[in-house]
Coordinates of C-alpha atoms in Angstrom, one line a residue:
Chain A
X24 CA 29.1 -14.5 60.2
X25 CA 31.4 -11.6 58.4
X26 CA 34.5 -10.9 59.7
X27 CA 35.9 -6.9 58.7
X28 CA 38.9 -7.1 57.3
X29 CA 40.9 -5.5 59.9
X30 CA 43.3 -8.2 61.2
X31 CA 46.9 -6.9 63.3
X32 CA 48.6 -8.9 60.9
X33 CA 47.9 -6.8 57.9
X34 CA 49.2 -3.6 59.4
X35 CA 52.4 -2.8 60.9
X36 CA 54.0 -0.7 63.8
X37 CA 56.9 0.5 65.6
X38 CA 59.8 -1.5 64.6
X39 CA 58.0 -3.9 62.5
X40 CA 61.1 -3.9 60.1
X41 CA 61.7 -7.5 62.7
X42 CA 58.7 -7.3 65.2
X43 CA 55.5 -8.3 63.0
X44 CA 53.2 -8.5 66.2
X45 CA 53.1 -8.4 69.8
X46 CA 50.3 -10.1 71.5
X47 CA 49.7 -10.8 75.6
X48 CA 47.5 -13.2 76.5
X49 CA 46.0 -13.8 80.2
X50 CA 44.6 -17.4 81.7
X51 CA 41.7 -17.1 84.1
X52 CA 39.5 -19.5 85.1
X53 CA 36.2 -18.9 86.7
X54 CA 35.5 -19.9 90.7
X55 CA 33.2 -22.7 91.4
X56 CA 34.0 -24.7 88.1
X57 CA 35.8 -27.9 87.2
X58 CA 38.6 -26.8 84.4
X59 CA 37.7 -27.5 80.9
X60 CA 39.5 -31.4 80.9
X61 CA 36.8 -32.3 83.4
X62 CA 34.1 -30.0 82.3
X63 CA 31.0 -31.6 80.9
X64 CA 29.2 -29.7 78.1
X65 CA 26.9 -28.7 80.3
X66 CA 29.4 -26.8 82.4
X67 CA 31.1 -25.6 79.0
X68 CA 27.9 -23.9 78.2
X69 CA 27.4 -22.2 81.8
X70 CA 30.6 -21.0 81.5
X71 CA 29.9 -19.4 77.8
X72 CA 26.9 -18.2 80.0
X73 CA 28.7 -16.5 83.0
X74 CA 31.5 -14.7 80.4
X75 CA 28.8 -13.4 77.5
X76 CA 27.5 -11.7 80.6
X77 CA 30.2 -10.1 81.5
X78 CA 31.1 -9.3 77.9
X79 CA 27.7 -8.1 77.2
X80 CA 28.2 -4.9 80.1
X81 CA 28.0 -1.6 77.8
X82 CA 31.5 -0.2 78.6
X83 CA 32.4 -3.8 76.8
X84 CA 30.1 -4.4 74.0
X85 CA 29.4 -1.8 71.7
X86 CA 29.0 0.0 68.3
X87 CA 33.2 1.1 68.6
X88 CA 36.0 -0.2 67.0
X89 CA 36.9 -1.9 70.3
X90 CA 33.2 -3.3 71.0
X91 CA 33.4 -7.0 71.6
X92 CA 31.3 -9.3 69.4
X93 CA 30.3 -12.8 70.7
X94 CA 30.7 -15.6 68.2
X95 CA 29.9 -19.2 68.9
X96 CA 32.4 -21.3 67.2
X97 CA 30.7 -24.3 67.6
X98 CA 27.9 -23.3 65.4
X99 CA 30.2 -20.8 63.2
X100 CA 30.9 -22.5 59.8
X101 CA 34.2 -24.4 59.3
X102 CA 36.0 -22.1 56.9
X103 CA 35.5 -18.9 59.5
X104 CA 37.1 -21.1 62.2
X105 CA 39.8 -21.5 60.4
X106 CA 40.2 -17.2 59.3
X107 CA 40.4 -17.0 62.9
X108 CA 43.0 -19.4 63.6
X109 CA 44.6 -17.8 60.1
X110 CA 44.6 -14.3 61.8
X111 CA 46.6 -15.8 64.9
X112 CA 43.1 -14.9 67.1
X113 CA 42.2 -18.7 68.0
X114 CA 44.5 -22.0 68.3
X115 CA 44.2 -24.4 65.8
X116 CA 42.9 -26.8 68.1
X117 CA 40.5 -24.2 69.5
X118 CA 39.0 -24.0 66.3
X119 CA 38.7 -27.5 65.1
X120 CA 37.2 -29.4 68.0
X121 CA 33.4 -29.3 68.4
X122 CA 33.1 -28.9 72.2
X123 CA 30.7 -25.9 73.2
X124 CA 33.0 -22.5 73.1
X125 CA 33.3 -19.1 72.5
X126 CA 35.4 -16.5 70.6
X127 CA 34.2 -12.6 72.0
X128 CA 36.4 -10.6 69.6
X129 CA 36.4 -6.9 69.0
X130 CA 35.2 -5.1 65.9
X131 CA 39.2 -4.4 65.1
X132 CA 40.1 -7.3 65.7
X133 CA 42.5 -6.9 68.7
X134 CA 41.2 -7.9 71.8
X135 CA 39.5 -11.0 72.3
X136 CA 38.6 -13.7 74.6
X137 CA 38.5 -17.2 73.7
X138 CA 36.2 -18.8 76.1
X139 CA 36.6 -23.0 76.5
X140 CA 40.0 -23.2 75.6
X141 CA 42.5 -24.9 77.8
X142 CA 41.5 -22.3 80.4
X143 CA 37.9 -21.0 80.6
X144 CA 39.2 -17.5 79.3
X145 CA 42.4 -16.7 77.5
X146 CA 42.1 -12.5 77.3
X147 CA 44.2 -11.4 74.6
X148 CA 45.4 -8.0 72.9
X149 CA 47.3 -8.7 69.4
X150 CA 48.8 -6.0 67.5
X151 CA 51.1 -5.2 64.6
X152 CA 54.9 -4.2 65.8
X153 CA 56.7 -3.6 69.1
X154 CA 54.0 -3.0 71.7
X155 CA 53.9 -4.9 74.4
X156 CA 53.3 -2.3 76.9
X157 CA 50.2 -1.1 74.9
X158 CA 48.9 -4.8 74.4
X159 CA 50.0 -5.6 78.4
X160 CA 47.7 -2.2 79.3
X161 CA 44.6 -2.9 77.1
X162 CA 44.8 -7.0 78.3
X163 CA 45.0 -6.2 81.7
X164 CA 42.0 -3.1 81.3
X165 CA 40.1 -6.0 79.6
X166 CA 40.8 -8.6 82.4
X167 CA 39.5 -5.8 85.0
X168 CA 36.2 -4.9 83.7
X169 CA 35.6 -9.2 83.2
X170 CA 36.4 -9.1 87.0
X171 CA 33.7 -6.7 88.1
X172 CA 31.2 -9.7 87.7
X173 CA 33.6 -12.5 86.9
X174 CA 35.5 -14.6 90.4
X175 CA 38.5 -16.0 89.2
X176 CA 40.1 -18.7 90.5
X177 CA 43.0 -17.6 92.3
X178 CA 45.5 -19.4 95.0
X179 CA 46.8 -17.0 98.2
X180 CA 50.2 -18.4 96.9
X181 CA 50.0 -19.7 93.2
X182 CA 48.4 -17.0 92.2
X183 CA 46.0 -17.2 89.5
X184 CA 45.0 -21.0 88.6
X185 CA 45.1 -22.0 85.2
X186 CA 44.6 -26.2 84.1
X187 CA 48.1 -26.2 83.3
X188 CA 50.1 -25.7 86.5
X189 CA 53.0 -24.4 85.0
X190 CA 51.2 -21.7 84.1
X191 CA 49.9 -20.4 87.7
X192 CA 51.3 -16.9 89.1
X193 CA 50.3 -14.3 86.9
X194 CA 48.8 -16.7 84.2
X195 CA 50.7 -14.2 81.2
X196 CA 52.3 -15.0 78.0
X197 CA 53.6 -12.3 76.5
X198 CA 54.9 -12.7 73.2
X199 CA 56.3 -11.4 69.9
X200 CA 56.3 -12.8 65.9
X201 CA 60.0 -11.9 64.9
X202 CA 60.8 -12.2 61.1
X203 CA 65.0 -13.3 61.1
X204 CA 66.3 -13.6 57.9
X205 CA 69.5 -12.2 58.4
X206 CA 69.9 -14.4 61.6
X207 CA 68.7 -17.6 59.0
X208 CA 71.5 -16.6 56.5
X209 CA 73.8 -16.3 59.0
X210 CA 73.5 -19.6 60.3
X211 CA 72.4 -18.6 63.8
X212 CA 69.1 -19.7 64.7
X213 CA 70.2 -22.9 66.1
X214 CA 71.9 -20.0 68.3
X215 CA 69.1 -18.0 68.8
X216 CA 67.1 -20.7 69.8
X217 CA 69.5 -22.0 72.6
X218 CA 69.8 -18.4 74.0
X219 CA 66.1 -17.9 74.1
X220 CA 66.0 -21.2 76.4
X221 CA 68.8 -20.1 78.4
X222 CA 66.4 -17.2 79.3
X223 CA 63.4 -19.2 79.7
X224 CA 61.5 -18.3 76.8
X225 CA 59.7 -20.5 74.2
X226 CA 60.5 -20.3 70.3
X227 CA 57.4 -21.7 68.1
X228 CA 56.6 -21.5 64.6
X229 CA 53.8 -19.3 62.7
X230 CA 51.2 -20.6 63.9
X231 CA 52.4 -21.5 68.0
X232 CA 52.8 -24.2 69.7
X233 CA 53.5 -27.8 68.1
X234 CA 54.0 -25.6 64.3
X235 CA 57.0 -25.6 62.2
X236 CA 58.5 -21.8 61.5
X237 CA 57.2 -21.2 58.5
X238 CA 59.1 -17.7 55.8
X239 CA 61.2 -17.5 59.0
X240 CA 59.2 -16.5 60.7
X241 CA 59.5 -17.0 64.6
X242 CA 56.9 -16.5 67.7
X243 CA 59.1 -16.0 71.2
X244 CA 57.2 -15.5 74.3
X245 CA 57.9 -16.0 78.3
X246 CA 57.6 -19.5 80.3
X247 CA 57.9 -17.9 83.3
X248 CA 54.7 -16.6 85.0
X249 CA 55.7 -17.4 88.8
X250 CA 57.6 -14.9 91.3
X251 CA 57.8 -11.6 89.2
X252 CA 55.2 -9.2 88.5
X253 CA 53.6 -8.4 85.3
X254 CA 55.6 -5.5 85.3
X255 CA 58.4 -7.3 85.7
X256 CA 58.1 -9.8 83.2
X257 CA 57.0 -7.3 81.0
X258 CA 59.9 -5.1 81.5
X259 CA 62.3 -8.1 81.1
X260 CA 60.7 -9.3 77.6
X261 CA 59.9 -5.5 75.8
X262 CA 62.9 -3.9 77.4
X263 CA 66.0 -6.3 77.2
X264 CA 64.9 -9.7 75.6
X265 CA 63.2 -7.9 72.6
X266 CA 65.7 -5.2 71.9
X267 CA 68.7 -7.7 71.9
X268 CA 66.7 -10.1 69.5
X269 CA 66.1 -7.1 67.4
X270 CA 69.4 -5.8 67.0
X271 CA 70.7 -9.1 67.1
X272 CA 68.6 -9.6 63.5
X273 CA 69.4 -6.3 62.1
X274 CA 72.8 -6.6 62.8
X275 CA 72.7 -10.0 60.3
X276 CA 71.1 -8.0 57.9
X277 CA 73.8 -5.1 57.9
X278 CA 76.4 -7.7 57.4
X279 CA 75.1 -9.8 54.9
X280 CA 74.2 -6.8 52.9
X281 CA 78.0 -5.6 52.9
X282 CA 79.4 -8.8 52.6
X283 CA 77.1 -10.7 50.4
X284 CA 74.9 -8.5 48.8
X285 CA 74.6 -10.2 45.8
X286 CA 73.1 -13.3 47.7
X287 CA 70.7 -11.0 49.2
X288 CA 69.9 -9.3 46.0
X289 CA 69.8 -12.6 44.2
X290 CA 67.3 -14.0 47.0
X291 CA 64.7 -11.0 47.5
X292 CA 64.6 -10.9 43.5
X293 CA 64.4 -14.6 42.6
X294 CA 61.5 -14.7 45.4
X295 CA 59.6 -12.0 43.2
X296 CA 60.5 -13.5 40.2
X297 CA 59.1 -16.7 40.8
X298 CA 56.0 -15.1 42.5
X299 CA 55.5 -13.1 39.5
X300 CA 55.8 -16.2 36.8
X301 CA 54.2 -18.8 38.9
X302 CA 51.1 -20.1 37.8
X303 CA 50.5 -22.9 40.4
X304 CA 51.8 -22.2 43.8
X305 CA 51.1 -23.7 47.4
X306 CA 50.8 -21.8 50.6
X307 CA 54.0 -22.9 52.0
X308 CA 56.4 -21.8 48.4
X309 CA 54.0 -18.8 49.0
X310 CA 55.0 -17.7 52.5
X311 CA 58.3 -18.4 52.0
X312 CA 58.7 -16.5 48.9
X313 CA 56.6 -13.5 50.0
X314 CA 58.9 -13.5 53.3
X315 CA 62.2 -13.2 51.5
X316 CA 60.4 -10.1 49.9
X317 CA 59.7 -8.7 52.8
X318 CA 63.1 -8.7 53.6
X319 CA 63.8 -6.9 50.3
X320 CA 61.5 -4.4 51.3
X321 CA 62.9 -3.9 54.5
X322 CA 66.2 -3.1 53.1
X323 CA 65.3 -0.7 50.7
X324 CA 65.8 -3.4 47.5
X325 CA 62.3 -3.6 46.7
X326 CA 60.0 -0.5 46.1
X327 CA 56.7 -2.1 47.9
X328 CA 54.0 -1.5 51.0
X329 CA 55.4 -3.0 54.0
X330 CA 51.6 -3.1 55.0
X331 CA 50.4 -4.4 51.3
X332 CA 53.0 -7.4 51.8
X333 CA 51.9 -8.2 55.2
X334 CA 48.3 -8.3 54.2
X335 CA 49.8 -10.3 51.2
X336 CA 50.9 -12.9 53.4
X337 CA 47.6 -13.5 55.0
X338 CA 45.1 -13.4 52.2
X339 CA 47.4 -16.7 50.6
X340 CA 46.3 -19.1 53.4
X341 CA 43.9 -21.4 52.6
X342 CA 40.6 -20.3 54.2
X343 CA 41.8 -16.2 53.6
X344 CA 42.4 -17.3 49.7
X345 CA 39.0 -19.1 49.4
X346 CA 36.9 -15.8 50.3
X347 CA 38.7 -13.9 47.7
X348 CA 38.5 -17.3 45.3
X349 CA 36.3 -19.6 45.8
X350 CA 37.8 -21.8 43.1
X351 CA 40.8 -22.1 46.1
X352 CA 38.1 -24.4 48.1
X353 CA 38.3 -27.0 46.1
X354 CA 41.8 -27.9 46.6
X355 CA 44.4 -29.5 44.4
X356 CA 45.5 -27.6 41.3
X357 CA 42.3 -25.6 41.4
X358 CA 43.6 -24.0 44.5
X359 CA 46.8 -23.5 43.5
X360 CA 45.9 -21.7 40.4
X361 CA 43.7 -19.6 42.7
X362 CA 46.7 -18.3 44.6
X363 CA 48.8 -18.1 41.6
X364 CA 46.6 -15.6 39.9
X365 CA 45.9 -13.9 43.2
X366 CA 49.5 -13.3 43.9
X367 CA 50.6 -12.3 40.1
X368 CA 47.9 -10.0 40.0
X369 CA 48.2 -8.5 43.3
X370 CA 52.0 -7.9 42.9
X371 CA 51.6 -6.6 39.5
X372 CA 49.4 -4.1 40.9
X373 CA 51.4 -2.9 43.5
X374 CA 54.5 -2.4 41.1
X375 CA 52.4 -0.3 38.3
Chain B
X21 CA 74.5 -42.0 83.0
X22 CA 74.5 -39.2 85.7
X23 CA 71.1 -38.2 87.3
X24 CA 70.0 -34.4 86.0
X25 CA 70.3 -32.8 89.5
X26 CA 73.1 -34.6 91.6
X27 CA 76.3 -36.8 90.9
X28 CA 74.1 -40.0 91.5
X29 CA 73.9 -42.7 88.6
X30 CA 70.6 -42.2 87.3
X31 CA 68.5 -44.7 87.0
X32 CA 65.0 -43.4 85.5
X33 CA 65.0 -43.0 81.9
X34 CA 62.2 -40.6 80.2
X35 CA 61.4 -38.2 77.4
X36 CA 59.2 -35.9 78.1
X37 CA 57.1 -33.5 76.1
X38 CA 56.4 -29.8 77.2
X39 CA 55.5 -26.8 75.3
X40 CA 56.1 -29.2 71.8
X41 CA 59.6 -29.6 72.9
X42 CA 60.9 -32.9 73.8
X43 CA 63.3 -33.2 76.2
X44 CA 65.3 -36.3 78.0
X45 CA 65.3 -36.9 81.6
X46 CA 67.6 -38.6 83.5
X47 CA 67.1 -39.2 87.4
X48 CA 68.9 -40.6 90.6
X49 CA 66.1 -42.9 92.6
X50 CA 65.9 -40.1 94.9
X51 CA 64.9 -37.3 92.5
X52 CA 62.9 -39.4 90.5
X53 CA 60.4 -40.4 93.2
X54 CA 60.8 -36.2 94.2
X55 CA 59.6 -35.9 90.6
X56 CA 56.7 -38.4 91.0
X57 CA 58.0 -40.8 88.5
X58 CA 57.5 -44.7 89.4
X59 CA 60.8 -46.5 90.0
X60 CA 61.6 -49.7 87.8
X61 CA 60.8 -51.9 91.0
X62 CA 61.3 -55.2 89.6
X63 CA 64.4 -54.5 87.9
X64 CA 67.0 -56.6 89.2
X65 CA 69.4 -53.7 89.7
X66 CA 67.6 -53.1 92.8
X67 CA 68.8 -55.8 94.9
X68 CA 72.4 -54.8 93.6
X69 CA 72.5 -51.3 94.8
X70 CA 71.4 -51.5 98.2
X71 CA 70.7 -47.7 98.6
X72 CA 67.5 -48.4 96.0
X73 CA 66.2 -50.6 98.6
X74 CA 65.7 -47.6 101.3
X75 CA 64.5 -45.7 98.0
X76 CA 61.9 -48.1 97.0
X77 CA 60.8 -48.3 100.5
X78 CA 60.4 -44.4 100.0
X79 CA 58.3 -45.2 97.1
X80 CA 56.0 -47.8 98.9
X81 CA 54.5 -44.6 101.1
X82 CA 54.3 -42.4 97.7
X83 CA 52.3 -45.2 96.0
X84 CA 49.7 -43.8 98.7
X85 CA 50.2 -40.1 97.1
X86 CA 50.1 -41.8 93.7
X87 CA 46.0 -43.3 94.4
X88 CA 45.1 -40.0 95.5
X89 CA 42.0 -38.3 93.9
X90 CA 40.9 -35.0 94.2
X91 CA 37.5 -35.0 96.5
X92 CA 36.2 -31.9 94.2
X93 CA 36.6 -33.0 91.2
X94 CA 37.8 -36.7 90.6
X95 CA 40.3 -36.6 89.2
X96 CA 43.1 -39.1 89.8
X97 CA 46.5 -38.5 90.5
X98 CA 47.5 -41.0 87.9
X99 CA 45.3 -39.2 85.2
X100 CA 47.5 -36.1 86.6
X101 CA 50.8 -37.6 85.9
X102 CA 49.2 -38.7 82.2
X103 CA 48.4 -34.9 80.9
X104 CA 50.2 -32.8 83.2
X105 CA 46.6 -30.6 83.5
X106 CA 44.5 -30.4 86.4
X107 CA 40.8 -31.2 87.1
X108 CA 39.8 -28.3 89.4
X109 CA 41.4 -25.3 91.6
X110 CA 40.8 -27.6 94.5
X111 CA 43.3 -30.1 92.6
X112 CA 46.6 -27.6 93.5
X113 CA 45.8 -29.1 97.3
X114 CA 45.2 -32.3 96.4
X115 CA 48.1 -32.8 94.8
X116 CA 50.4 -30.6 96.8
X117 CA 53.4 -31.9 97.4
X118 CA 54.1 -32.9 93.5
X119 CA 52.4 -30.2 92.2
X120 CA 54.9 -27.5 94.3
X121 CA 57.4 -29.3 92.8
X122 CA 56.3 -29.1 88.8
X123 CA 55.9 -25.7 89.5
X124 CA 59.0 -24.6 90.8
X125 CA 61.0 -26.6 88.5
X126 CA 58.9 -25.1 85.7
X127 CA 59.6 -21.8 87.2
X128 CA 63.3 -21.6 87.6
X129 CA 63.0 -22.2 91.6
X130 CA 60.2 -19.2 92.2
X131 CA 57.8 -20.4 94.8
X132 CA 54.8 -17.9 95.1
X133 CA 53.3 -15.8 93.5
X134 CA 54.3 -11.4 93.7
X135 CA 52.0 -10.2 90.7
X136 CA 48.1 -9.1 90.6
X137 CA 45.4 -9.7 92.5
X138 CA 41.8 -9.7 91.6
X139 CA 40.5 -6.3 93.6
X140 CA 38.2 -6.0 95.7
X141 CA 37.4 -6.1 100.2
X142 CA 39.3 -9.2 100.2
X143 CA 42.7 -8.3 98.7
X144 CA 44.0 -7.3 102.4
X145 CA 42.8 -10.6 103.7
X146 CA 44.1 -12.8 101.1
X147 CA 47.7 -10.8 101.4
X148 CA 47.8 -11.5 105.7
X149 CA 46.7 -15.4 104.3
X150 CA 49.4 -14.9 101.8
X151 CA 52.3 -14.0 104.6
X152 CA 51.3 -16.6 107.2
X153 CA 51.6 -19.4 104.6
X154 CA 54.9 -18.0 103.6
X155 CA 56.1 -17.8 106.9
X156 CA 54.6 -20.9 107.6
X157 CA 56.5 -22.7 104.9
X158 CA 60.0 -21.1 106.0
X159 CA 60.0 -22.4 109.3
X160 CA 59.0 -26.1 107.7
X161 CA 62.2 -25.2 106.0
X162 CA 64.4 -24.1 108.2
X163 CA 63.1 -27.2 110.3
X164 CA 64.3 -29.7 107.7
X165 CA 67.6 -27.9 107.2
X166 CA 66.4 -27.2 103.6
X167 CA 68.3 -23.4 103.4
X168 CA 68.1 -22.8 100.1
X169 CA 64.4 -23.3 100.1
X170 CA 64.4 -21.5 103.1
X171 CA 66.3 -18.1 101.5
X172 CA 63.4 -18.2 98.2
X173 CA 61.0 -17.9 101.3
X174 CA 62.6 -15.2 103.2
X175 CA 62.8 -13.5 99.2
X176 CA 58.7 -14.1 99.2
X177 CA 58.5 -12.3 101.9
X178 CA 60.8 -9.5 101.5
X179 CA 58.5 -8.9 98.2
X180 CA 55.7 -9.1 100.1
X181 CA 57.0 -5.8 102.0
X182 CA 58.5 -3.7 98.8
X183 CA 56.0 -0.6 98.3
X184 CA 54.0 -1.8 95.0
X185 CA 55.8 -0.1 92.5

């Protein structure tokens, strides 16, 4: 299996000076089945069965950008699992358990379906910057061709059914990866964090639930999927949750940059520096590094590709790395020189 | 230590994990067996307080909830309790009584459902199936004196009449 280099997180969008992606994601399960905890392999694979059909219609799968391929993790070698988990497309759990499922994931790399997760389908659209309402359109357009010859399961008063029952109603997460810096510096994201609660919203790290924040950067998305409407909830997040958070953040930056610009300055630089002269370096002093530069480029200190660094970003995770060096698969100091180099040259290309 | 949702001294102890996030929990007898957690039966406190006595009597008839299994699928309601996921669609009636509750303190208080609906000859049906249950359900409200539930009912079906949007 190849995968195109095309992933949401390399590019950016509308606002992405804060908002790095916006992804939805629906829950439906299939009528007539046991959910996946009580679903024996057998039933995992008649699931795959009853999906790939309905993802193998024309209007779905085909030669476009937005064609959906069907890729069998089970059988898919270990490191591409892991890409997709890297690229924010499947769960980390998703990808490392060896139960039959499914990833159907278009050519672009922005809709897909994982099929066998905690739900029999999880329908997601993932793209770079503010747009939710462009995501929330093309997940819901995906969810209604599925539906022409897909039953999902759904309750006259919980709505859709999903394993987890806190998750019945509409069966939507909507979410957004914000990058706070300024809101780190000043202090606040202890803050943040209790406001976002307040309003019912989850705050996870890079890579979801269970993960630390990694570069600062943070994933915020709704709990509640009960008693509004998509529309609604959608309307809520995009229009007043979203805009708050992002003024909130640029707000931090302004100030810090007239108050203590030469912490900034000495920060965004040092981050470079130490990019630039490293010769062994791990993902984590990596990610970190590269997201205090992005702040720098954000704020006009560093002359760079907003869309170069973000790309940056990705290609240093293990499995990403080990495709460009496969010296980086070994582990140990071998990988570490790998993303050394890889960085150093990379960034020295990019300033020339 | 005070119980989470009333004045009463709580007696139920737990941390629970959702979403990654732990979280304490603190519960009166009452809310606790509401919440479908097992009371500390042998503790001696019982026969100090003589209100847990009526409680664990309460208890005694939701042991019989507790052994229930879902006829679809299997699946136990103490397996339930242990991973907080379900077995089967035909699990949300199974389980009903605990589950509504999960759900609507999981959903700041919302009790059905106003979104989408998967299209189709049906969707007029399932909406008339939709307003009797509602209905249904405020008059078992009203019946127990239970207003507030009552008003998030009369709000159902209020929604139920807006023009779609």
């Amino acid at each position: 299996m190849t995968i195109p280099f095309a992933a949401a997180l390399s590019q950016i969008g509308p606002d992405s000076d804060v908002i790095v992606t916006s992804r939805v994601r629906l829950a439906r399960n299939i009528s007539g089945f046991p959910f996946i905890s009580r679903a024996s392999n057998a039933v995992r694979l008649e699931i795959m069965r009853v999906v790939r059909r309905a993802v193998e219609q024309p209007s779905l799968s085909n030669e476009s950008d937005r064609g959906l391929r069907w890729i069998e993790l089970q059988s898919a070698p270990s490191r591409d699992r892991i890409l997709l988990a890297e690229r924010h497309l499947v769960s980390r759990h998703f990808a490392n358990n060896d139960a039959p499922r499914a990833l159907a994931l278009s050519r672009d790399e922005h809709a897909s379906v994982m099929v066998n997760e905690e739900d029999h389908l999880r329908i997601q659209f993932l793209c770079a910057g503010s747009r939710l309402p462009d995501a929330f359109a093309a997940a819901v357009a995906l969810e209604s061709s599925l539906a022409e010859t897909t039953n999902f399961a759904f309750h006259p008063r919980w709505g859709y059914l999903t394993a987890c029952p806190t998750n019945v109603g509409c069966g939507i997460r909507l979410s957004a990866m914000l990058h706070l810096p300024g809101v780190q510096i000043a202090g606040e994201v202890g803050r943040i964090k209790r406001a976002a609660r307040d309003l019912h919203l989850a705050v996870r790290g890079y890579y979801g639930e269970g993960s630390e924040s990694s570069g600062d950067f943070f994933q915020f998305s709704n709990q509640t999927t009960l008693g509004a409407s998509e529309e609604d909830l959608l309307g809520e997040f995009h229009g007043n949750v979203l805009p708050k958070l992002m003024s909130y953040e640029r707000d931090a930056r302004a100030a810090a940059m007239e108050k203590q610009r030469n912490r900034i300055e000495d920060l965004v630089f040092r981050a470079q520096a130490s990019l630039t002269a490293a010769r062994l370096l791990t993902a984590a002093s990596a990610t970190r590094n590269l997201s205090r530069m992005r702040l720098g480029i954000v704020l006009g200190l560093l002359p760079m590709d907003l869309a170069r660094l973000q790309r940056l970003l990705l290609q240093v995770q293990p499995a990403h790395l080990s495709v460009i060096d496969p010296r980086a698969a070994e582990g140990g100091d071998a990988e570490l020189e790998a993303r050394a180099q890889f960085v150093r040259t990379t960034l020295a290309q990019t300033s020339s | 230590m005070k119980c989470d949702h009333c004045d009463k001294h709580a007696l139920v102890h737990e941390i629970v994990i959702r979403n990654g996030v732990s979280a304490e929990v603190h519960l009166c007898p009452e809310h606790a067996i509401a919440a479908g957690y097992p009371l500390p039966i042998e503790s001696p406190i019982a026969d100090i307080f003589p209100q847990l006595a009526a409680a664990v009597k309460v208890e005694g008839a939701r042991s019989k909830e507790r052994s229930q299994t879902c006829h679809a699928c299997g699946l136990t309601f103490g397996e339930f309790r242990k991973t907080a996921t379900l077995g089967c669609p035909a699990c949300y009636d199974a389980f009903m009584p605990m589950i509504e509750q999960m759900i609507e303190r999981a959903q700041a208080g919302a009790t059905h459902h106003v979104g989408r609906a998967p299209t189709g000859g049906a969707e007029a049906e399932r909406s008339q199936v939709l307003r009797a249950k509602i209905m249904r359900d405020l008059e078992l409200a009203v019946a127990s004196e239970q207003y507030e539930r009552a008003a998030k009912f009369r709000d159902a079906l209020n929604a139920l009449d807006a023009p779609p949007p």
